[in-house]
């Protein structure tokens, strides 16, 4: 046989071998049971996550190029940080088209970087791509958390993420600062789950420095500090959080401390009735009434008290399981066995997400961009209730409907409260101490 013919025959033979190998491999691995598990089995989420992230990259590019950008706060952000760029450090003089600067120093630094990257905010398309990057990173962090907990079926995560118009809009069509704060928060949560408490506290404080809604997680996080690290360890973490705020805010504190504290950490700020998502069914005079705000604060504290015992139980159990797992890991050092920490991760995540939900449900007002505050926690919370899968999906669907109704109506705002109440009741009914269950 001629050398050329022999080489061609060998290539064909190798091709047939590879084709046969891959055919056998696919038939062996991609069985009906395996494909079914990709939909229903929470342990398969890491595999599904790869395809979900790729799909989201394509979807975000499509949205950026096919859906019209809507200006709301981006220009005001650029005007506010533009004042800082020009040398103004007094918060009383930092303003934009939508009003005075009302965010802490971390916001200023991050959006100053965006100010320079986007040619003083003029390059909107580049800003959209940057926020699409924020979305992909945030989604990856969230998927890592869900993968650690092994609680929610993959199809729920895929369905929730890919069908939420509002969330994609908040990131790439509106360019709000809320996604940046939540991105830093999910970095912190991942670090906490990896037992990197100090670094996690640093990122948690950075998230607070972008927007104060991150403080809604604080009650559960403080309890986690105390149960996992003890009083001394908790004080160290609180010091890290406080010192981070001090360092970030120092230039503004030196310029006008009262203006900075009042402007960036104003807990009594009055929201505009025209933008409310959750209180449209109330008259405006009730919406802005201070006694109404005080009542919501009392309700907030009361609900936190209702969940205190279960949160304490979860976090104490989490601390115990972490200690046991570390001991087991040391014993298995050098061996192939893996320690399943799904149960421990659930015990940490549930109180954290529940505390935030309580805060969202009792908020004096919710604006459309605030949806990102708790959107990615909703599947986990739903699957922590005793409801059926159909009921859980229906609740998620109604919540999505409420946040996509613009402007909000009497029905949409009331329905949102019904969903929040139903979810909180399900969490309370299914709390770990109610029947001796562990999540």
Short mmCIF file of C-alpha atoms in Angstrom, two decimals:
data_model
loop_
_atom_site.label_atom_id
_atom_site.label_comp_id
_atom_site.label_asym_id
_atom_site.label_seq_id
_atom_site.Cartn_x
_atom_site.Cartn_y
_atom_site.Cartn_z
CA UNK A 1 0.00 0.00 0.00
CA UNK A 2 1.30 3.43 -0.94
CA UNK A 3 2.44 5.70 1.94
CA UNK A 4 -0.31 8.26 1.20
CA UNK A 5 -3.00 5.58 1.11
CA UNK A 6 -1.67 4.04 4.33
CA UNK A 7 -1.74 7.44 6.09
CA UNK A 8 -5.29 8.09 4.86
CA UNK A 9 -6.38 4.64 6.06
CA UNK A 10 -4.83 5.27 9.48
CA UNK A 11 -6.61 8.64 9.79
CA UNK A 12 -9.94 7.03 8.89
CA UNK A 13 -9.28 4.25 11.39
CA UNK A 14 -8.46 6.72 14.16
CA UNK A 15 -11.53 8.76 13.30
CA UNK A 16 -13.73 5.67 13.59
CA UNK A 17 -12.15 4.82 16.96
CA UNK A 18 -12.77 8.33 18.32
CA UNK A 19 -16.32 8.37 16.95
CA UNK A 20 -17.05 5.00 18.54
CA UNK A 21 -15.52 6.12 21.85
CA UNK A 22 -17.60 9.31 22.05
CA UNK A 23 -20.76 7.51 20.96
CA UNK A 24 -20.27 4.93 23.72
CA UNK A 25 -19.40 7.65 26.24
CA UNK A 26 -22.48 9.74 25.41
CA UNK A 27 -24.78 6.70 25.50
CA UNK A 28 -23.30 5.72 28.85
CA UNK A 29 -23.31 9.15 30.49
CA UNK A 30 -26.27 10.95 28.93
CA UNK A 31 -28.95 8.51 29.93
CA UNK A 32 -32.57 9.46 30.54
CA UNK A 33 -31.91 9.30 34.26
CA UNK A 34 -28.98 11.71 33.94
CA UNK A 35 -30.92 14.18 31.81
CA UNK A 36 -33.83 13.97 34.25
CA UNK A 37 -31.48 14.70 37.14
CA UNK A 38 -30.22 17.85 35.38
CA UNK A 39 -33.74 19.20 35.75
CA UNK A 40 -34.70 17.99 39.21
CA UNK A 41 -31.61 17.09 41.23
CA UNK A 42 -30.09 20.06 43.17
CA UNK A 43 -26.73 18.27 43.18
CA UNK A 44 -26.57 18.68 39.39
CA UNK A 45 -26.74 22.47 39.62
CA UNK A 46 -22.95 22.96 39.11
CA UNK A 47 -23.29 21.33 35.67
CA UNK A 48 -26.41 23.29 34.78
CA UNK A 49 -24.78 26.50 36.02
CA UNK A 50 -22.19 26.42 33.24
CA UNK A 51 -24.87 26.39 30.55
CA UNK A 52 -27.01 28.92 32.40
CA UNK A 53 -24.14 31.41 32.62
CA UNK A 54 -23.39 30.97 28.90
CA UNK A 55 -27.08 31.47 28.08
CA UNK A 56 -27.18 34.60 30.24
CA UNK A 57 -24.15 36.06 28.47
CA UNK A 58 -25.95 35.68 25.13
CA UNK A 59 -29.23 36.98 26.57
CA UNK A 60 -27.60 40.09 28.05
CA UNK A 61 -25.88 40.90 24.76
CA UNK A 62 -29.23 40.50 22.99
CA UNK A 63 -30.97 42.80 25.50
CA UNK A 64 -28.26 45.45 25.20
CA UNK A 65 -28.52 45.56 21.40
CA UNK A 66 -32.24 44.97 20.94
CA UNK A 67 -33.96 46.72 23.85
CA UNK A 68 -33.86 50.48 24.21
CA UNK A 69 -31.85 51.90 27.11
CA UNK A 70 -33.89 54.06 29.50
CA UNK A 71 -32.23 56.86 31.42
CA UNK A 72 -33.27 57.16 35.08
CA UNK A 73 -30.40 57.65 37.53
CA UNK A 74 -27.17 57.12 35.55
CA UNK A 75 -26.74 60.78 34.57
CA UNK A 76 -27.42 61.86 38.16
CA UNK A 77 -24.83 59.37 39.41
CA UNK A 78 -22.27 60.81 37.02
CA UNK A 79 -23.11 64.37 38.07
CA UNK A 80 -22.73 63.47 41.74
CA UNK A 81 -19.36 61.78 41.39
CA UNK A 82 -18.34 64.46 38.90
CA UNK A 83 -18.53 66.92 41.77
CA UNK A 84 -16.08 64.77 43.73
CA UNK A 85 -13.77 64.54 40.72
CA UNK A 86 -13.79 68.33 40.59
CA UNK A 87 -12.66 68.51 44.21
CA UNK A 88 -15.91 68.88 46.16
CA UNK A 89 -15.99 66.70 49.29
CA UNK A 90 -18.82 68.40 51.16
CA UNK A 91 -21.98 66.29 50.75
CA UNK A 92 -24.18 69.39 50.93
CA UNK A 93 -22.80 70.45 47.52
CA UNK A 94 -22.86 67.05 45.78
CA UNK A 95 -26.02 66.86 43.71
CA UNK A 96 -27.46 65.53 40.49
CA UNK A 97 -30.62 65.99 38.45
CA UNK A 98 -32.55 63.71 40.82
CA UNK A 99 -31.44 65.48 43.98
CA UNK A 100 -28.59 65.39 46.50
CA UNK A 101 -26.10 62.53 46.84
CA UNK A 102 -27.65 60.05 49.32
CA UNK A 103 -25.21 57.12 49.11
CA UNK A 104 -22.10 56.38 51.21
CA UNK A 105 -18.50 56.77 50.09
CA UNK A 106 -18.11 53.31 48.52
CA UNK A 107 -20.67 54.33 45.90
CA UNK A 108 -18.63 57.44 45.12
CA UNK A 109 -15.39 55.50 44.57
CA UNK A 110 -16.93 52.74 42.44
CA UNK A 111 -18.93 55.09 40.24
CA UNK A 112 -15.96 57.43 39.91
CA UNK A 113 -14.11 54.51 38.29
CA UNK A 114 -17.13 54.02 36.00
CA UNK A 115 -17.10 57.78 35.35
CA UNK A 116 -13.59 57.57 33.92
CA UNK A 117 -14.13 54.25 32.10
CA UNK A 118 -17.22 55.54 30.28
CA UNK A 119 -15.90 58.98 29.29
CA UNK A 120 -17.69 60.84 32.09
CA UNK A 121 -20.74 58.64 31.68
CA UNK A 122 -21.22 59.43 27.98
CA UNK A 123 -20.38 55.95 26.68
CA UNK A 124 -23.64 54.26 27.66
CA UNK A 125 -23.01 51.13 25.59
CA UNK A 126 -19.74 50.44 27.43
CA UNK A 127 -21.50 51.04 30.75
CA UNK A 128 -24.14 48.50 29.74
CA UNK A 129 -21.48 45.90 28.99
CA UNK A 130 -19.80 46.59 32.33
CA UNK A 131 -23.12 46.05 34.11
CA UNK A 132 -23.70 42.90 32.09
CA UNK A 133 -20.36 41.74 33.49
CA UNK A 134 -21.60 42.62 36.98
CA UNK A 135 -24.69 40.52 36.32
CA UNK A 136 -22.71 37.48 35.18
CA UNK A 137 -20.36 37.66 38.18
CA UNK A 138 -23.27 38.10 40.59
CA UNK A 139 -25.14 35.19 39.01
CA UNK A 140 -22.05 32.98 39.27
CA UNK A 141 -21.73 33.84 42.96
CA UNK A 142 -25.40 33.09 43.57
CA UNK A 143 -25.15 29.78 41.72
CA UNK A 144 -22.16 28.84 43.87
CA UNK A 145 -24.25 29.48 46.99
CA UNK A 146 -27.13 27.38 45.65
CA UNK A 147 -24.71 24.64 44.65
CA UNK A 148 -23.38 24.51 48.20
CA UNK A 149 -26.85 24.25 49.74
CA UNK A 150 -28.16 21.45 47.46
CA UNK A 151 -31.73 22.53 48.10
CA UNK A 152 -33.36 24.04 45.01
CA UNK A 153 -33.91 22.04 41.76
CA UNK A 154 -31.94 23.43 38.79
CA UNK A 155 -35.04 24.07 36.67
CA UNK A 156 -36.27 26.60 39.23
CA UNK A 157 -33.06 28.63 39.07
CA UNK A 158 -33.01 28.55 35.27
CA UNK A 159 -36.69 29.49 35.01
CA UNK A 160 -36.39 32.35 37.50
CA UNK A 161 -33.22 33.84 36.02
CA UNK A 162 -34.01 33.59 32.34
CA UNK A 163 -37.60 34.85 32.56
CA UNK A 164 -37.11 37.91 34.78
CA UNK A 165 -37.35 40.95 32.54
CA UNK A 166 -37.15 43.32 35.49
CA UNK A 167 -33.81 42.01 36.78
CA UNK A 168 -32.14 42.22 33.38
CA UNK A 169 -33.58 45.70 33.00
CA UNK A 170 -32.19 46.83 36.38
CA UNK A 171 -28.70 45.76 35.35
CA UNK A 172 -28.22 46.56 31.67
CA UNK A 173 -31.06 48.94 30.79
CA UNK A 174 -31.10 51.16 33.90
CA UNK A 175 -27.56 50.95 35.36
CA UNK A 176 -28.65 51.33 38.99
CA UNK A 177 -26.27 51.11 41.94
CA UNK A 178 -28.32 48.39 43.69
CA UNK A 179 -26.73 45.57 41.61
CA UNK A 180 -23.26 46.74 42.62
CA UNK A 181 -24.16 46.58 46.31
CA UNK A 182 -25.68 43.10 45.92
CA UNK A 183 -22.67 41.89 43.95
CA UNK A 184 -20.38 42.81 46.83
CA UNK A 185 -22.80 41.23 49.29
CA UNK A 186 -22.78 37.88 47.49
CA UNK A 187 -18.98 37.99 47.44
CA UNK A 188 -19.17 38.36 51.23
CA UNK A 189 -21.61 35.43 51.60
CA UNK A 190 -19.35 33.14 49.60
CA UNK A 191 -16.41 34.14 51.78
CA UNK A 192 -18.41 33.47 54.95
CA UNK A 193 -19.30 30.00 53.65
CA UNK A 194 -15.59 29.41 53.00
CA UNK A 195 -14.89 30.33 56.64
CA UNK A 196 -13.06 33.52 55.61
CA UNK A 197 -14.82 35.72 58.13
CA UNK A 198 -12.58 38.78 58.13
CA UNK A 199 -12.45 39.06 54.36
CA UNK A 200 -16.20 38.45 54.25
CA UNK A 201 -16.77 41.26 56.76
CA UNK A 202 -14.65 43.57 54.62
CA UNK A 203 -16.78 42.90 51.53
CA UNK A 204 -19.99 43.10 53.54
CA UNK A 205 -18.97 46.56 54.75
CA UNK A 206 -18.02 47.52 51.19
CA UNK A 207 -21.52 46.51 50.10
CA UNK A 208 -23.04 48.69 52.84
CA UNK A 209 -20.86 51.56 51.63
CA UNK A 210 -22.60 51.39 48.26
CA UNK A 211 -26.18 51.20 49.55
CA UNK A 212 -27.68 50.83 53.00
CA UNK A 213 -30.20 48.12 52.13
CA UNK A 214 -27.42 45.60 52.86
CA UNK A 215 -28.00 46.37 56.55
CA UNK A 216 -31.22 44.34 56.30
CA UNK A 217 -29.02 41.24 56.52
CA UNK A 218 -27.23 42.60 59.61
CA UNK A 219 -29.38 41.02 62.39
CA UNK A 220 -28.73 37.49 61.12
CA UNK A 221 -25.08 38.23 60.38
CA UNK A 222 -24.52 39.57 63.90
CA UNK A 223 -26.04 36.38 65.28
CA UNK A 224 -23.75 34.36 62.99
CA UNK A 225 -20.73 36.23 64.32
CA UNK A 226 -21.70 35.50 67.92
CA UNK A 227 -22.53 31.80 67.42
CA UNK A 228 -19.56 30.98 65.19
CA UNK A 229 -16.84 33.25 66.57
CA UNK A 230 -17.94 34.12 70.10
CA UNK A 231 -18.13 37.58 71.63
CA UNK A 232 -14.45 38.42 71.03
CA UNK A 233 -14.56 37.25 67.43
CA UNK A 234 -17.80 39.13 66.81
CA UNK A 235 -16.24 42.35 68.14
CA UNK A 236 -13.29 41.87 65.80
CA UNK A 237 -15.61 41.49 62.79
CA UNK A 238 -17.68 44.50 63.81
CA UNK A 239 -14.47 46.48 64.13
CA UNK A 240 -13.49 45.47 60.58
CA UNK A 241 -16.90 46.63 59.33
CA UNK A 242 -16.73 49.94 61.20
CA UNK A 243 -13.09 50.61 60.29
CA UNK A 244 -13.87 50.02 56.61
CA UNK A 245 -16.65 52.61 56.76
CA UNK A 246 -14.35 55.05 58.53
CA UNK A 247 -11.53 54.71 56.01
CA UNK A 248 -13.86 55.00 53.02
CA UNK A 249 -15.68 58.00 54.41
CA UNK A 250 -12.66 59.78 55.87
CA UNK A 251 -12.21 62.44 53.13
CA UNK A 252 -15.88 63.40 53.41
CA UNK A 253 -15.89 63.21 57.21
CA UNK A 254 -12.95 65.59 57.36
CA UNK A 255 -14.71 68.01 55.03
CA UNK A 256 -18.17 68.03 56.66
CA UNK A 257 -18.94 65.07 58.96
CA UNK A 258 -22.54 66.05 59.70
CA UNK A 259 -23.41 66.45 56.02
CA UNK A 260 -21.79 63.11 55.16
CA UNK A 261 -23.53 61.13 57.90
CA UNK A 262 -26.87 62.81 57.35
CA UNK A 263 -26.68 62.49 53.58
CA UNK A 264 -25.39 58.94 53.18
CA UNK A 265 -26.96 57.23 56.22
CA UNK A 266 -30.29 59.04 56.43
CA UNK A 267 -32.73 56.49 57.85
CA UNK A 268 -35.58 58.98 57.86
CA UNK A 269 -35.53 59.83 54.16
CA UNK A 270 -39.00 60.33 52.66
CA UNK A 271 -39.66 58.39 49.44
CA UNK A 272 -41.79 59.65 46.56
CA UNK A 273 -45.27 58.13 46.43
CA UNK A 274 -45.27 58.08 42.62
CA UNK A 275 -42.52 55.39 42.54
CA UNK A 276 -43.80 53.04 45.23
CA UNK A 277 -44.31 49.42 44.23
CA UNK A 278 -45.67 48.10 47.54
CA UNK A 279 -47.94 50.80 49.02
CA UNK A 280 -50.00 52.02 46.05
CA UNK A 281 -53.24 50.96 47.76
CA UNK A 282 -52.65 53.49 50.57
CA UNK A 283 -53.56 57.20 50.35
CA UNK A 284 -50.48 59.40 49.95
CA UNK A 285 -51.08 61.13 53.29
CA UNK A 286 -50.82 57.75 55.03
CA UNK A 287 -47.79 56.74 52.96
CA UNK A 288 -45.74 59.73 54.17
CA UNK A 289 -47.09 59.69 57.74
CA UNK A 290 -44.39 59.24 60.40
CA UNK A 291 -46.65 57.07 62.56
CA UNK A 292 -47.07 54.70 59.63
CA UNK A 293 -43.27 54.50 59.32
CA UNK A 294 -42.98 53.86 63.06
CA UNK A 295 -45.56 51.08 62.80
CA UNK A 296 -43.55 49.41 60.04
CA UNK A 297 -40.43 49.59 62.19
CA UNK A 298 -42.26 47.94 65.09
CA UNK A 299 -43.58 45.24 62.74
CA UNK A 300 -40.06 44.71 61.39
CA UNK A 301 -38.64 44.19 64.87
CA UNK A 302 -41.55 41.95 65.87
CA UNK A 303 -41.04 39.68 62.86
CA UNK A 304 -37.31 39.46 63.53
CA UNK A 305 -38.19 38.44 67.11
CA UNK A 306 -40.52 35.73 65.77
CA UNK A 307 -37.69 34.21 63.75
CA UNK A 308 -35.02 34.72 66.40
CA UNK A 309 -35.24 31.27 68.01
CA UNK A 310 -35.10 29.41 64.71
CA UNK A 311 -32.25 31.62 63.45
CA UNK A 312 -30.32 30.98 66.65
CA UNK A 313 -30.92 27.23 66.33
CA UNK A 314 -29.78 27.25 62.68
CA UNK A 315 -26.63 29.25 63.31
CA UNK A 316 -25.63 27.30 66.43
CA UNK A 317 -26.08 24.08 64.45
CA UNK A 318 -24.10 25.61 61.59
CA UNK A 319 -21.22 26.41 63.93
CA UNK A 320 -21.25 22.86 65.31
CA UNK A 321 -21.34 21.27 61.86
CA UNK A 322 -18.49 23.47 60.65
CA UNK A 323 -16.36 22.40 63.60
CA UNK A 324 -17.17 18.73 62.98
CA UNK A 325 -16.45 19.08 59.26
CA UNK A 326 -13.07 20.69 59.92
CA UNK A 327 -12.19 17.82 62.23
CA UNK A 328 -13.30 15.27 59.63
CA UNK A 329 -11.32 17.06 56.91
CA UNK A 330 -8.19 16.86 59.04
CA UNK A 331 -8.78 13.15 59.58
CA UNK A 332 -9.34 12.57 55.85
CA UNK A 333 -6.37 14.67 54.77
CA UNK A 334 -4.77 13.11 51.73
CA UNK A 335 -7.78 10.86 51.05
CA UNK A 336 -10.34 11.14 48.27
CA UNK A 337 -13.44 11.24 50.46
CA UNK A 338 -15.36 14.52 50.41
CA UNK A 339 -17.27 16.14 53.25
CA UNK A 340 -20.82 17.13 52.31
CA UNK A 341 -21.42 20.62 53.74
CA UNK A 342 -24.81 21.17 52.11
CA UNK A 343 -26.68 20.93 55.40
CA UNK A 344 -24.32 23.39 57.08
CA UNK A 345 -24.58 25.88 54.21
CA UNK A 346 -28.38 25.76 54.44
CA UNK A 347 -28.27 26.53 58.14
CA UNK A 348 -26.22 29.67 57.47
CA UNK A 349 -28.13 30.90 54.42
CA UNK A 350 -31.69 30.53 55.73
CA UNK A 351 -31.48 33.07 58.61
CA UNK A 352 -29.56 35.52 56.42
CA UNK A 353 -32.07 35.45 53.57
CA UNK A 354 -35.05 35.44 55.95
CA UNK A 355 -33.85 38.56 57.79
CA UNK A 356 -33.55 40.36 54.46
CA UNK A 357 -37.04 39.26 53.38
CA UNK A 358 -38.48 40.60 56.64
CA UNK A 359 -36.82 43.95 55.95
CA UNK A 360 -38.08 44.07 52.36
CA UNK A 361 -41.63 43.14 53.42
CA UNK A 362 -41.64 45.95 56.02
CA UNK A 363 -40.00 48.60 53.84
CA UNK A 364 -41.48 52.09 53.86
CA UNK A 365 -41.34 51.98 50.09
CA UNK A 366 -40.00 49.70 47.39
CA UNK A 367 -38.87 51.12 44.07
CA UNK A 368 -38.47 48.99 40.97
CA UNK A 369 -34.71 48.69 41.24
CA UNK A 370 -35.09 47.32 44.77
CA UNK A 371 -36.26 44.00 43.33
CA UNK A 372 -32.61 42.95 43.06
CA UNK A 373 -32.37 43.22 46.87
CA UNK A 374 -34.02 39.84 47.25
CA UNK A 375 -34.77 38.37 43.82
CA UNK A 376 -31.96 35.81 43.87
CA UNK A 377 -32.90 34.68 47.39
CA UNK A 378 -36.54 33.96 46.54
CA UNK A 379 -36.12 30.44 45.09
CA UNK A 380 -34.19 29.35 48.18
CA UNK A 381 -36.78 30.85 50.51
CA UNK A 382 -39.65 29.30 48.56
CA UNK A 383 -38.06 25.87 48.79
CA UNK A 384 -37.71 26.36 52.54
CA UNK A 385 -41.49 26.45 52.96
CA UNK A 386 -43.89 23.48 53.26
CA UNK A 387 -45.83 24.50 50.15
CA UNK A 388 -46.13 22.34 47.05
CA UNK A 389 -43.89 23.00 44.05
CA UNK A 390 -46.83 24.37 42.08
CA UNK A 391 -47.71 26.80 44.87
CA UNK A 392 -44.07 27.90 45.13
CA UNK A 393 -43.82 28.56 41.39
CA UNK A 394 -47.13 30.43 41.43
CA UNK A 395 -45.89 32.67 44.23
CA UNK A 396 -42.69 33.38 42.31
CA UNK A 397 -44.76 34.16 39.23
CA UNK A 398 -47.08 36.58 41.05
CA UNK A 399 -44.12 38.38 42.65
CA UNK A 400 -42.53 38.75 39.21
CA UNK A 401 -45.85 40.07 37.85
CA UNK A 402 -46.07 42.66 40.64
CA UNK A 403 -42.57 43.96 39.96
CA UNK A 404 -43.26 44.15 36.22
CA UNK A 405 -46.47 46.14 36.61
CA UNK A 406 -45.64 49.77 35.83
CA UNK A 407 -46.94 51.95 37.23
CA UNK A 408 -47.97 49.90 40.24
CA UNK A 409 -51.67 49.46 40.89
CA UNK A 410 -53.88 48.77 43.88
CA UNK A 411 -53.98 45.12 42.87
CA UNK A 412 -50.25 44.67 42.15
CA UNK A 413 -49.10 46.34 45.38
CA UNK A 414 -51.62 44.44 47.50
CA UNK A 415 -50.73 41.17 45.78
CA UNK A 416 -47.06 41.76 46.57
CA UNK A 417 -47.86 42.04 50.28
CA UNK A 418 -49.97 38.89 50.12
CA UNK A 419 -47.04 37.02 48.55
CA UNK A 420 -44.59 38.34 51.13
CA UNK A 421 -46.96 37.41 53.95
CA UNK A 422 -47.56 33.94 52.51
CA UNK A 423 -43.83 33.35 52.14
CA UNK A 424 -43.06 34.55 55.66
CA UNK A 425 -45.84 32.38 57.08
CA UNK A 426 -44.47 29.35 55.23
CA UNK A 427 -40.97 30.03 56.58
CA UNK A 428 -42.32 30.45 60.10
CA UNK A 429 -44.44 27.28 59.86
CA UNK A 430 -41.50 25.28 58.55
CA UNK A 431 -38.87 26.76 60.86
CA UNK A 432 -36.42 24.20 62.28
CA UNK A 433 -37.72 24.33 65.85
CA UNK A 434 -41.41 23.97 64.99
CA UNK A 435 -41.35 20.18 64.77
CA UNK A 436 -37.79 19.38 65.64
CA UNK A 437 -36.76 19.59 62.00
CA UNK A 438 -33.48 20.75 60.62
CA UNK A 439 -33.34 22.53 57.32
#
